[in-house]
Amino acid sequence: MSRPLRKLLDKAGMAVCVLLLVSPALLFFLWMLSLSLKFEIDNGAYPPILIPDRFAWKNYTTIFEGNSFLLYFWNSLIVTGAATLFALLVGVPAGYGIARMRAHKSAVVIMIARMTPGLSFLIPLFLLFQWLGLLGTLWPQIIIHLVVTVPIVIWIMIGYFETTPMELEEAAMVDGATRWQIFAKVALPIAKPGIVVAFILSVIFSWNNFVFGIVLASRETRTLPVAVYNMLSFEQVSWGPLAAAALVVTLPVLILTVAAQRQIVAGLTAGAVKGG
Amino acid sequence: MASVSIRNVRKSYGPVEIIKGVSIDIQDGEFVILVGPSGCGKSTLLRMIAGLEEISGGTVAIDDRVVNDVPPKDRDIAMVFQNYALYPHMTIADNMSFALRLKNTAKSEIAAKVERAAGILGLGPLLGRFPRQLSGGQRQRVAMGRAIVRDPKVFLFDEPLSNLDAKLRVQMRTEIKEMHQRLKTTTVYVTHDQIEAMTMADKIVVMHDGIIEQIGAPLDLYDNPANMFVAGFIGSPAMNFIPGSIGGDGFTTEDGSRLPLGGRVPAASDGRPAVYGVRPEHFRLADEGLAAEVVVVEPTGSETQMVLRPLGVKAGREDRKRELTWVLRERTGARPGEVVRIAPDPALAHLFNPDTGLRL
Ligand SMILES: Nc1ncnc2c1ncn2[C@@H]1O[C@H](COP(=O)(O)OP(=O)(O)OP(=O)(O)O)[C@@H](O)[C@H]1O
Ligand SMILES: [Mg+2]
């Protein structure tokens, strides 16, 4: 076989594989988009319509009119923001400590905490929050979201710190840096891409979480996923607005991921050791 | 500037002893090179001097102060790592000034010192770049710059040239030597390249399996190796070892050839088994010498290296060790398959005890 042809085939094969892998997600997404732009009557049409003749922008405007959508958006922002911020503050140093002390046992404990179904500690915590009189506020949700965000951050940071060359820290040690200075001036800046990844995953998981909100949120403290869920259960199921709402909920996370993509890929450690 | 005194130092990882009692005295301003085969504990010893590795036994003292329990940051040493270990997120200037900034040195003083070091190493135009934008040789220089800037008591180098290509390695070797002559900072330098050791050191420490085989000036080790290990390790190509026995006023090889001893027969040693050691450059053509077949001829221009197989030694893997290397200064028309007769210079030959390896 000629070489150019072979190269072409290789490329085509790669393209097919990639397409196969991402198509479920992509199709699903396109279908949501289509749904969110269709009027109710078009939904039941057979054969199904992907691109409707008339766009139902109304589906989107209604989200922002009723349902106190902006309040829920704000709630989500606060809960996810606070839970992620705190997780980074605690999780990055913790991940560093575990990676450097090779305390893999504690890493496993954290993993187990992550795997335990959230519902199992929801009930006691619910009672605790009630006793503390925090139930009308966002605090219970912020605190319980930490169960999700802290382990993610720690877990990712352990992996990241373990791959940063120990020689760099030894060089800093010889250069006269204290433990804290080594962390702040060498380990932390090098781990920046890792922190970005941890941040994004933490935001995604916290943003999308809805089990905690269902139990802990009152009418005023609902987060977005809970609000969308409520649309589903209390009004009659109207697919158009529902899909529109779901898309709007996903949008911030989507934008965040796309925006930070480059950061994640750009490995900062290049050049630290020979051949980098 | 400082002296370093290593007294009976040991290092164990769990039950495995890696360094088995090592003592070295390093004078102020001396350039000491640790050599030895891979895994003999050179890096470990160096890291113990730096404080990066705990000392299991014995003491390390810098300027007569025992530093066993002093953390690396308080030892006032600078280290150049094999992979350079430059901080990837800092510019070259920041890399070089990192230690000074930690000590809150005045900005003007930092600038002056960085400038001076950059001048010595020719790094001026690179100061604003990041390590990933430099070539291997430039990174190596930055790593040295980072050490120079601090003006430490001791420089430690761990195989700093092993990642460079052959030409650059020779060039950097000269630069490091020049730098030492200029700054006169006490230096401990690890390598397993014995040419580096021979050319740069004031004093070579030959290590093997966690112990010191011999300490001495380069030519001293070359001329008077204490044992077969040192004899075989120092010098390139390596010394030839010919097994046999001492008899009469000479040496008889295993296949019956006679080699001269030049009247230096050790007392009461008639018939005693021994190993005859002779360097490749200490053979010469001689009618009465050892007959050997030429196996390979390798001219390098300045000299010619030949592998010879003594007659009586069979070709093949087993007997590869019994082949001899001969290096001669002049060019030669000898071809593989030819038989030559060579004799060692008895004044420059050595005899070793085959059991202990010690020189007789
Ligand atoms: N952390 C460790 N745990 C257990 N054994 C170790 C450890 N570090 C080094 N060793 C062992 O100690 C011995 C000496 O290692 P060291 O790195 O000092 O060798 P070296 O002389 O520098 O070799 P090279 O020339 O290959 O760099 C080796 O056998 C190595 O396997
Ligand atoms: Mg080593």
XYZ file of C-alpha atoms and ligand atoms in Angstrom:
668
model
C 0.000 0.000 0.000
C 1.327 3.458 -0.813
C 2.379 5.581 2.079
C 0.066 8.602 1.558
C -2.925 6.288 1.251
C -1.949 4.539 4.429
C -1.629 7.831 6.243
C -5.030 8.879 5.004
C -6.567 5.620 6.183
C -4.942 6.073 9.573
C -6.429 9.503 9.868
C -9.852 8.374 8.735
C -9.800 5.506 11.208
C -8.893 7.914 13.984
C -11.695 10.255 12.982
C -14.261 7.442 13.014
C -13.105 6.297 16.435
C -13.303 9.792 17.892
C -16.721 10.307 16.367
C -17.980 7.012 17.763
C -16.699 7.916 21.209
C -18.166 11.384 21.417
C -21.318 10.841 19.378
C -23.563 9.739 22.251
C -22.759 12.892 24.191
C -22.986 15.020 21.105
C -26.284 13.593 19.862
C -27.765 13.883 23.295
C -26.731 17.485 23.450
C -28.071 18.309 20.007
C -31.370 16.673 20.852
C -31.635 18.799 23.994
C -30.944 21.873 21.949
C -33.578 20.882 19.436
C -36.092 20.142 22.164
C -35.505 23.476 23.810
C -36.312 25.288 20.597
C -39.442 23.361 19.609
C -43.027 24.084 20.381
C -44.982 21.467 22.291
C -46.821 20.275 19.168
C -43.615 19.507 17.287
C -42.384 17.253 20.074
C -44.721 14.408 19.233
C -44.238 14.648 15.470
C -43.297 11.543 13.568
C -40.786 11.285 12.053
C -39.098 13.429 14.712
C -38.038 16.905 13.684
C -34.514 17.964 14.508
C -34.643 21.521 13.239
C -38.118 23.018 13.677
C -39.595 25.553 11.231
C -40.314 28.023 13.970
C -38.016 28.499 16.974
C -39.723 28.612 20.340
C -37.603 31.272 22.001
C -40.407 31.502 24.492
C -39.049 28.398 26.200
C -36.020 30.396 27.199
C -37.749 33.618 28.143
C -40.174 31.817 30.423
C -37.282 30.451 32.448
C -36.209 33.918 33.374
C -39.744 35.205 33.924
C -41.250 32.781 36.370
C -39.600 30.339 38.748
C -37.288 32.885 40.397
C -34.600 31.480 38.142
C -32.153 34.228 38.942
C -32.464 33.557 42.658
C -31.709 29.884 42.091
C -28.822 30.766 39.864
C -27.459 32.981 42.616
C -27.929 30.194 45.151
C -26.057 27.751 42.952
C -23.289 30.257 42.471
C -22.876 30.814 46.192
C -23.026 27.148 47.129
C -20.682 25.969 44.392
C -18.378 28.943 44.780
C -18.015 28.622 48.519
C -17.730 24.834 48.472
C -15.068 24.954 45.758
C -13.100 27.761 47.308
C -13.007 26.074 50.660
C -12.150 22.751 49.052
C -9.162 24.328 47.330
C -8.005 26.014 50.532
C -8.085 22.744 52.417
C -7.563 20.217 49.668
C -4.463 21.602 47.960
C -2.288 21.647 51.093
C -3.786 18.321 52.177
C -3.026 16.749 48.815
C 0.516 18.081 49.048
C 0.972 16.659 52.521
C -0.351 13.259 51.556
C 1.741 13.118 48.403
C 4.945 14.109 50.195
C 4.453 11.916 53.222
C 3.313 9.047 51.010
C 0.299 8.709 53.299
C -1.648 6.608 50.876
C -3.785 5.171 53.623
C -5.337 8.522 54.346
C -5.908 8.955 50.632
C -7.895 5.736 50.640
C -9.922 6.916 53.617
C -10.798 10.049 51.671
C -11.797 7.942 48.721
C -14.090 5.866 50.905
C -15.688 9.032 52.248
C -16.272 9.982 48.644
C -17.847 6.635 47.774
C -20.243 6.532 50.715
C -23.702 7.440 49.427
C -24.405 11.029 50.360
C -27.800 10.111 51.672
C -26.309 8.113 54.531
C -25.017 11.191 56.292
C -27.737 13.498 55.071
C -30.214 12.513 57.774
C -27.941 13.110 60.788
C -26.671 16.292 59.240
C -30.206 17.427 58.530
C -30.999 17.041 62.210
C -27.835 18.827 63.178
C -28.557 21.766 60.907
C -32.083 21.924 62.221
C -30.770 22.040 65.766
C -28.334 24.775 64.808
C -31.145 26.732 63.165
C -29.297 26.914 59.852
C -31.941 25.315 57.710
C -33.275 28.463 56.081
C -29.800 29.489 54.958
C -27.361 28.279 52.310
C -24.881 27.048 54.923
C -26.130 23.466 55.112
C -25.747 23.039 51.384
C -22.329 24.670 51.312
C -21.113 22.427 54.091
C -22.500 19.257 52.598
C -21.148 20.059 49.157
C -17.721 19.901 50.754
C -18.247 16.171 50.983
C -18.118 16.201 47.213
C -15.574 18.890 46.488
C -12.875 18.310 49.113
C -12.149 14.680 48.147
C -12.049 15.570 44.451
C -9.539 18.333 45.046
C -7.394 16.261 47.375
C -7.428 13.298 45.052
C -6.444 15.286 41.998
C -3.777 17.241 43.847
C -2.174 14.087 45.259
C -1.763 12.808 41.740
C -0.395 16.105 40.577
C 2.070 16.671 43.375
C 3.335 13.125 43.035
C 4.340 13.772 39.461
C 6.214 17.003 40.150
C 9.906 16.170 40.391
C 11.188 15.849 43.931
C 14.518 17.274 42.766
C 12.944 20.704 42.395
C 11.990 20.753 46.035
C 15.373 19.442 47.052
C 16.973 22.227 45.058
C 14.815 24.717 46.931
C 15.723 23.069 50.222
C 19.415 23.479 49.455
C 18.727 27.029 48.303
C 17.572 27.785 51.824
C 13.805 27.508 51.631
C 11.703 26.431 54.591
C 9.008 23.771 54.198
C 6.387 26.438 53.852
C 8.414 28.432 51.333
C 8.962 25.316 49.270
C 5.221 24.734 49.155
C 4.303 28.319 48.408
C 7.089 29.254 46.010
C 7.896 26.039 44.221
C 5.312 23.276 44.590
C 2.232 25.460 44.348
C 3.134 27.482 41.244
C 4.191 24.340 39.434
C 0.927 22.665 40.358
C -1.140 25.427 38.793
C -2.514 23.295 35.957
C -3.487 20.676 38.533
C -5.270 23.286 40.594
C -7.202 24.423 37.532
C -8.309 20.870 36.842
C -9.297 20.361 40.469
C -11.190 23.639 40.421
C -13.154 22.757 37.299
C -14.065 19.246 38.389
C -15.047 20.519 41.803
C -17.293 23.149 40.216
C -18.856 20.647 37.851
C -19.641 18.093 40.524
C -20.910 20.651 42.970
C -22.934 22.526 40.361
C -24.618 19.399 39.078
C -25.275 17.874 42.476
C -28.858 17.787 43.344
C -29.455 15.070 45.928
C -28.273 17.318 48.733
C -30.368 20.206 47.530
C -33.519 18.111 47.340
C -33.239 17.275 51.009
C -31.718 20.421 52.447
C -33.046 23.259 50.325
C -36.130 25.216 51.160
C -38.059 27.165 48.549
C -35.692 30.140 48.775
C -32.428 28.230 48.966
C -32.878 25.931 45.987
C -30.008 25.472 43.590
C -30.504 25.240 39.853
C -30.655 21.464 39.400
C -33.273 21.281 42.127
C -35.265 24.020 40.461
C -35.181 22.167 37.155
C -36.266 19.001 38.890
C -39.169 20.835 40.433
C -40.304 21.992 37.027
C -40.457 18.384 36.081
C -42.496 17.254 39.024
C -44.980 19.970 39.775
C -45.995 21.422 36.479
C -47.111 19.133 33.745
C -44.082 17.804 31.905
C -43.385 20.401 29.276
C -40.283 19.261 27.467
C -39.416 22.488 25.740
C -38.961 24.688 28.811
C -37.395 21.786 30.669
C -34.734 21.264 28.009
C -34.145 24.992 27.832
C -33.688 25.161 31.587
C -31.350 22.185 31.575
C -29.226 23.824 28.911
C -29.065 27.077 30.777
C -27.992 25.185 33.872
C -25.244 23.415 31.951
C -24.034 26.494 30.172
C -21.807 28.022 32.882
C -19.967 24.747 33.399
C -19.574 24.319 29.676
C -18.137 27.790 29.230
C -15.788 27.287 32.142
C -14.430 24.054 30.737
C -13.882 25.435 27.270
C -12.236 28.559 28.631
C -9.803 26.682 30.856
C -9.031 23.913 28.408
C -5.816 25.488 27.283
C -4.629 25.989 30.848
C -5.146 22.342 31.605
C -3.190 21.150 28.628
C -0.308 23.562 28.971
C 1.989 21.561 31.232
C 3.999 24.047 33.248
C 6.611 21.533 34.289
C 8.140 21.478 30.821
C 11.780 22.463 31.113
C 12.144 21.429 34.711
C 14.154 18.401 33.741
C 16.088 17.594 30.653
C 14.055 16.865 27.587
C 10.993 18.637 28.936
C 34.967 28.313 51.594
C 35.260 25.520 54.028
C 36.683 22.152 54.823
C 34.478 19.093 54.915
C 35.220 16.165 57.120
C 33.392 12.877 56.673
C 33.997 10.464 59.532
C 32.999 6.830 59.343
C 29.702 7.634 57.717
C 27.126 4.911 57.219
C 23.794 4.783 55.520
C 21.187 2.057 55.633
C 17.833 1.749 53.995
C 16.103 -0.646 56.346
C 18.334 -3.684 56.750
C 20.387 -2.904 53.644
C 23.587 -1.007 54.276
C 24.429 1.182 51.284
C 27.356 3.162 52.676
C 29.528 1.043 54.898
C 31.733 3.381 56.877
C 33.326 6.055 54.732
C 35.863 8.664 55.843
C 37.102 11.506 53.661
C 38.923 14.687 54.593
C 38.359 17.543 52.194
C 40.558 20.598 52.561
C 39.425 24.138 52.087
C 39.265 24.918 48.368
C 39.887 21.365 47.252
C 38.166 19.806 44.230
C 37.272 16.257 45.225
C 35.675 13.796 42.847
C 33.757 10.718 43.889
C 33.894 7.999 41.266
C 32.707 4.453 41.166
C 30.413 2.160 39.254
C 26.682 2.727 39.174
C 24.942 2.015 42.450
C 28.047 2.232 44.634
C 26.574 5.028 46.749
C 28.122 8.196 45.328
C 24.859 10.121 45.107
C 23.802 8.907 48.501
C 27.030 10.162 50.066
C 26.718 13.513 48.315
C 23.122 13.874 49.428
C 24.175 13.182 52.985
C 26.655 16.051 52.771
C 23.833 18.218 51.423
C 21.498 17.121 54.182
C 18.957 15.640 51.809
C 19.538 12.174 53.213
C 19.665 11.265 56.863
C 22.975 9.960 58.156
C 22.633 6.521 59.751
C 26.029 6.580 61.475
C 29.215 8.631 61.751
C 29.506 12.380 61.300
C 29.705 14.954 58.572
C 31.335 18.221 59.571
C 31.585 21.418 57.571
C 34.263 23.774 58.898
C 34.623 21.586 61.993
C 30.955 21.954 62.852
C 29.099 18.634 62.859
C 26.061 19.113 60.657
C 24.329 15.737 61.023
C 21.238 17.423 62.418
C 21.459 20.697 60.527
C 18.796 20.993 57.799
C 20.028 21.597 54.249
C 18.906 25.198 54.239
C 21.261 26.036 57.108
C 24.333 24.240 55.762
C 25.293 26.953 53.283
C 25.986 24.555 50.465
C 24.942 24.734 46.831
C 24.100 21.713 44.754
C 23.911 21.130 41.014
C 21.621 18.250 40.165
C 21.976 15.789 37.322
C 18.705 16.989 35.777
C 19.524 20.607 36.679
C 16.269 20.978 38.665
C 15.626 24.497 37.449
C 12.388 26.033 38.667
C 10.221 25.864 35.542
C 7.974 28.756 36.513
C 10.784 31.249 37.075
C 12.946 33.115 34.602
C 16.649 32.394 34.484
C 17.339 35.515 36.524
C 14.779 34.462 39.127
C 16.167 30.959 39.188
C 19.601 32.311 39.930
C 18.469 34.789 42.541
C 16.025 32.483 44.327
C 18.319 31.713 47.247
C 19.292 35.347 47.696
C 15.682 36.477 47.634
C 14.861 33.928 50.328
C 17.515 35.559 52.475
C 16.036 39.010 51.814
C 19.210 40.244 50.218
C 19.051 43.832 48.985
C 17.776 44.172 45.412
C 20.854 46.000 44.190
C 23.132 43.354 45.638
C 21.095 40.565 44.018
C 21.266 42.300 40.660
C 25.009 42.730 40.936
C 25.617 39.110 41.912
C 23.362 37.704 39.198
C 25.054 39.935 36.675
C 28.482 38.764 37.723
C 27.552 35.069 37.614
C 25.812 35.542 34.280
C 28.970 37.176 33.018
C 31.185 34.305 34.135
C 28.917 31.757 32.444
C 27.866 33.767 29.401
C 24.222 33.762 30.381
C 23.608 37.494 30.001
C 21.228 37.409 27.017
C 19.218 34.539 28.518
C 18.299 36.067 31.867
C 14.724 36.858 30.869
C 13.939 33.441 29.447
C 12.347 30.428 31.058
C 14.188 27.119 31.484
C 12.064 25.382 28.844
C 13.403 27.874 26.297
C 17.016 26.831 26.826
C 19.167 24.075 25.385
C 20.596 21.366 27.600
C 23.973 23.018 27.846
C 22.442 26.371 28.706
C 20.300 24.807 31.415
C 23.392 23.194 32.807
C 25.068 26.589 32.966
C 22.082 28.131 34.701
C 22.225 25.388 37.286
C 25.846 26.302 37.906
C 24.976 29.971 37.945
C 22.410 29.319 40.610
C 25.161 27.772 42.701
C 27.785 30.459 42.046
C 25.468 33.354 42.888
C 25.161 32.151 46.437
C 28.874 32.091 47.134
C 28.378 29.032 49.362
C 30.850 27.206 51.550
C 30.732 24.065 49.421
C 29.649 23.187 45.893
C 28.136 19.766 45.367
C 27.742 18.377 41.861
C 25.916 15.155 41.034
C 26.883 14.021 37.549
C 26.228 17.467 36.131
C 27.480 16.632 32.659
C 25.932 13.245 32.078
C 22.994 14.634 30.099
C 25.159 16.523 27.636
C 26.563 15.319 24.352
C 30.223 14.371 24.197
C 31.508 17.637 22.772
C 29.616 19.863 25.148
C 30.716 17.668 28.005
C 34.360 18.323 27.237
C 33.704 22.046 26.972
C 31.759 22.228 30.238
C 34.428 20.167 31.936
C 36.933 22.885 31.132
C 34.520 25.593 32.213
C 33.886 23.977 35.567
C 37.588 23.581 36.129
C 38.218 27.207 35.236
C 35.404 28.284 37.490
C 36.957 26.389 40.352
C 40.371 27.875 39.749
C 38.763 31.286 39.836
C 36.447 30.918 42.813
C 38.425 28.319 44.804
C 35.273 27.039 46.439
C 35.499 23.636 48.077
C 33.843 21.214 45.680
C 32.597 17.654 45.847
C 31.794 16.286 42.435
C 30.197 12.949 41.617
C 30.719 11.212 38.309
C 31.187 7.766 36.961
C 33.156 9.113 34.057
C 36.754 8.497 34.979
C 38.101 10.930 32.390
C 36.185 13.694 34.132
C 37.692 12.490 37.371
C 41.245 12.391 36.043
C 41.114 15.797 34.406
C 39.302 17.844 37.021
C 40.102 16.506 40.459
C 42.654 17.541 43.018
C 41.771 14.330 44.755
C 39.812 11.302 43.585
C 37.838 9.057 45.886
C 37.192 5.675 44.299
C 34.110 4.036 45.741
C 32.817 0.530 45.256
C 29.852 -1.121 46.947
C 29.604 1.458 49.693
C 33.254 1.500 50.710
C 36.264 3.548 49.651
C 38.784 1.593 47.616
C 41.381 4.346 47.477
C 41.827 8.092 47.855
C 44.534 9.993 46.057
C 45.625 12.479 43.437
C 44.617 11.437 39.890
C 48.084 10.481 38.693
C 48.870 8.844 41.980
C 45.875 6.538 41.549
C 46.917 5.925 37.992
C 50.485 5.060 38.834
C 49.981 3.329 42.159
C 46.559 1.710 42.346
C 46.069 0.021 45.680
C 44.155 -2.897 44.262
C 42.764 -4.467 41.131
C 39.501 -2.578 41.371
C 41.152 0.819 41.304
C 43.637 -0.340 38.688
C 40.809 -1.465 36.446
C 38.569 1.502 37.109
C 41.037 4.341 36.640
C 42.465 4.699 33.179
C 40.811 4.301 29.833
C 40.976 1.912 28.134
C 41.179 -0.211 31.259
C 44.290 -1.987 32.498
C 44.961 -5.474 31.159
C 44.948 -8.257 33.744
C 46.840 -11.414 32.909
C 46.491 -14.339 35.344
C 49.477 -16.589 36.008
C 52.125 -17.148 38.625
C 55.398 -15.706 39.817
C 58.429 -17.843 39.156
C 62.185 -17.283 39.052
C 62.768 -13.654 38.149
C 59.667 -13.311 36.024
C 56.005 -14.059 35.599
C 54.513 -17.062 33.817
C 51.110 -16.646 32.254
C 48.567 -19.446 32.334
C 49.484 -20.492 28.838
C 53.160 -20.558 29.607
C 54.426 -17.273 28.202
C 56.994 -15.366 30.202
C 56.578 -11.729 31.176
C 59.387 -9.642 32.720
C 59.185 -8.264 36.238
C 62.252 -6.066 36.041
C 63.772 -7.490 39.196
C 60.826 -6.406 41.337
C 59.948 -9.901 42.449
C 58.214 -9.834 45.845
C 60.048 -11.800 48.475
C 59.308 -15.499 49.045
C 56.848 -15.699 46.255
C 58.208 -18.373 43.952
C 55.352 -20.241 42.292
C 52.768 -18.057 43.875
C 49.661 -17.300 41.750
C 49.267 -13.652 40.831
C 47.675 -11.312 38.349
C 49.915 -9.267 36.110
C 48.495 -5.827 35.422
C 49.692 -3.661 32.574
C 48.105 -0.592 31.029
C 47.303 -0.648 27.294
C 49.834 2.093 26.611
C 52.667 0.249 28.349
C 53.167 -2.457 25.734
C 55.717 -2.236 22.974
C 56.678 -4.431 20.061
C 59.371 -6.940 21.055
C 60.834 -10.015 19.382
C 60.850 -12.029 22.603
C 57.410 -10.850 23.780
C 53.966 -12.361 24.055
C 52.634 -13.620 20.739
C 49.130 -12.450 20.024
C 46.757 -12.242 17.111
C 45.307 -8.858 16.154
C 41.523 -8.948 16.511
C 40.468 -5.341 15.989
C 42.363 -2.189 14.989
C 40.771 1.123 15.997
C 42.651 4.195 14.809
C 41.468 7.434 16.414
C 43.917 9.680 14.618
C 46.082 10.630 17.533
C 46.592 7.053 18.599
C 45.680 3.522 17.649
C 43.869 1.108 19.858
C 44.175 -2.611 19.201
C 42.496 -5.637 20.672
C 44.805 -8.633 20.743
C 44.141 -12.275 21.464
C 47.193 -14.056 22.920
C 47.935 -17.254 21.022
C 46.499 -20.124 22.997
C 43.387 -18.212 23.929
C 40.393 -19.412 21.977
C 38.089 -17.021 20.188
C 34.670 -16.679 21.758
C 32.653 -15.167 24.496
C 34.348 -17.056 27.328
C 37.763 -15.763 26.552
C 36.839 -12.187 25.811
C 38.217 -11.234 29.230
C 41.604 -12.667 28.363
C 41.964 -10.450 25.328
C 44.430 -7.606 25.671
C 44.131 -3.966 24.723
C 47.110 -2.162 23.323
C 47.252 1.559 22.694
C 50.104 2.927 20.623
C 50.883 6.488 19.743
C 52.097 5.842 16.240
C 50.023 4.651 13.303
C 50.305 1.055 12.290
C 49.786 -1.083 9.238
C 48.775 -4.100 11.327
C 45.683 -5.925 10.109
C 43.301 -8.274 11.872
C 44.584 -11.844 11.789
C 48.246 -10.836 11.863
C 50.350 -12.065 14.746
C 52.434 -9.548 16.686
C 54.811 -9.951 19.587
C 54.514 -7.426 22.380
C 56.187 -7.002 25.733
C 55.088 -4.913 28.729
C 57.328 -2.305 30.261
C 58.215 -4.096 33.516
C 58.847 -0.833 35.385
C 55.216 0.178 34.848
C 53.581 -3.197 35.425
C 51.784 -4.228 38.613
C 51.270 -7.512 40.394
C 48.097 -8.269 42.287
C 47.022 -10.946 44.686
C 44.293 -12.844 42.809
C 42.337 -13.592 46.019
C 42.326 -10.224 47.767
C 42.894 -8.042 44.733
C 45.551 -6.106 46.661
C 48.714 -4.997 44.962
C 51.752 -7.085 45.840
N 15.526 5.464 48.872
C 16.225 4.327 48.716
N 15.787 3.178 49.268
C 16.484 2.037 49.126
N 17.637 1.937 48.458
C 18.131 3.041 47.883
C 17.453 4.293 47.982
N 18.171 5.215 47.315
C 19.238 4.568 46.819
N 19.230 3.265 47.159
C 20.254 2.258 46.813
O 21.476 2.753 47.231
C 22.501 2.349 46.336
C 23.362 3.525 46.003
O 22.607 4.466 45.289
P 23.246 5.792 44.710
O 22.169 6.539 44.052
O 23.989 6.472 45.793
O 24.252 5.209 43.639
P 25.237 6.008 42.708
O 26.601 5.603 43.086
O 24.922 7.451 42.726
O 24.888 5.384 41.297
P 24.763 6.111 39.878
O 26.127 6.232 39.340
O 23.956 5.134 39.092
O 24.068 7.406 40.091
C 21.812 1.729 45.141
O 22.013 0.342 45.200
C 20.375 2.060 45.334
O 19.579 1.012 44.882
Mg 23.977 8.811 41.327
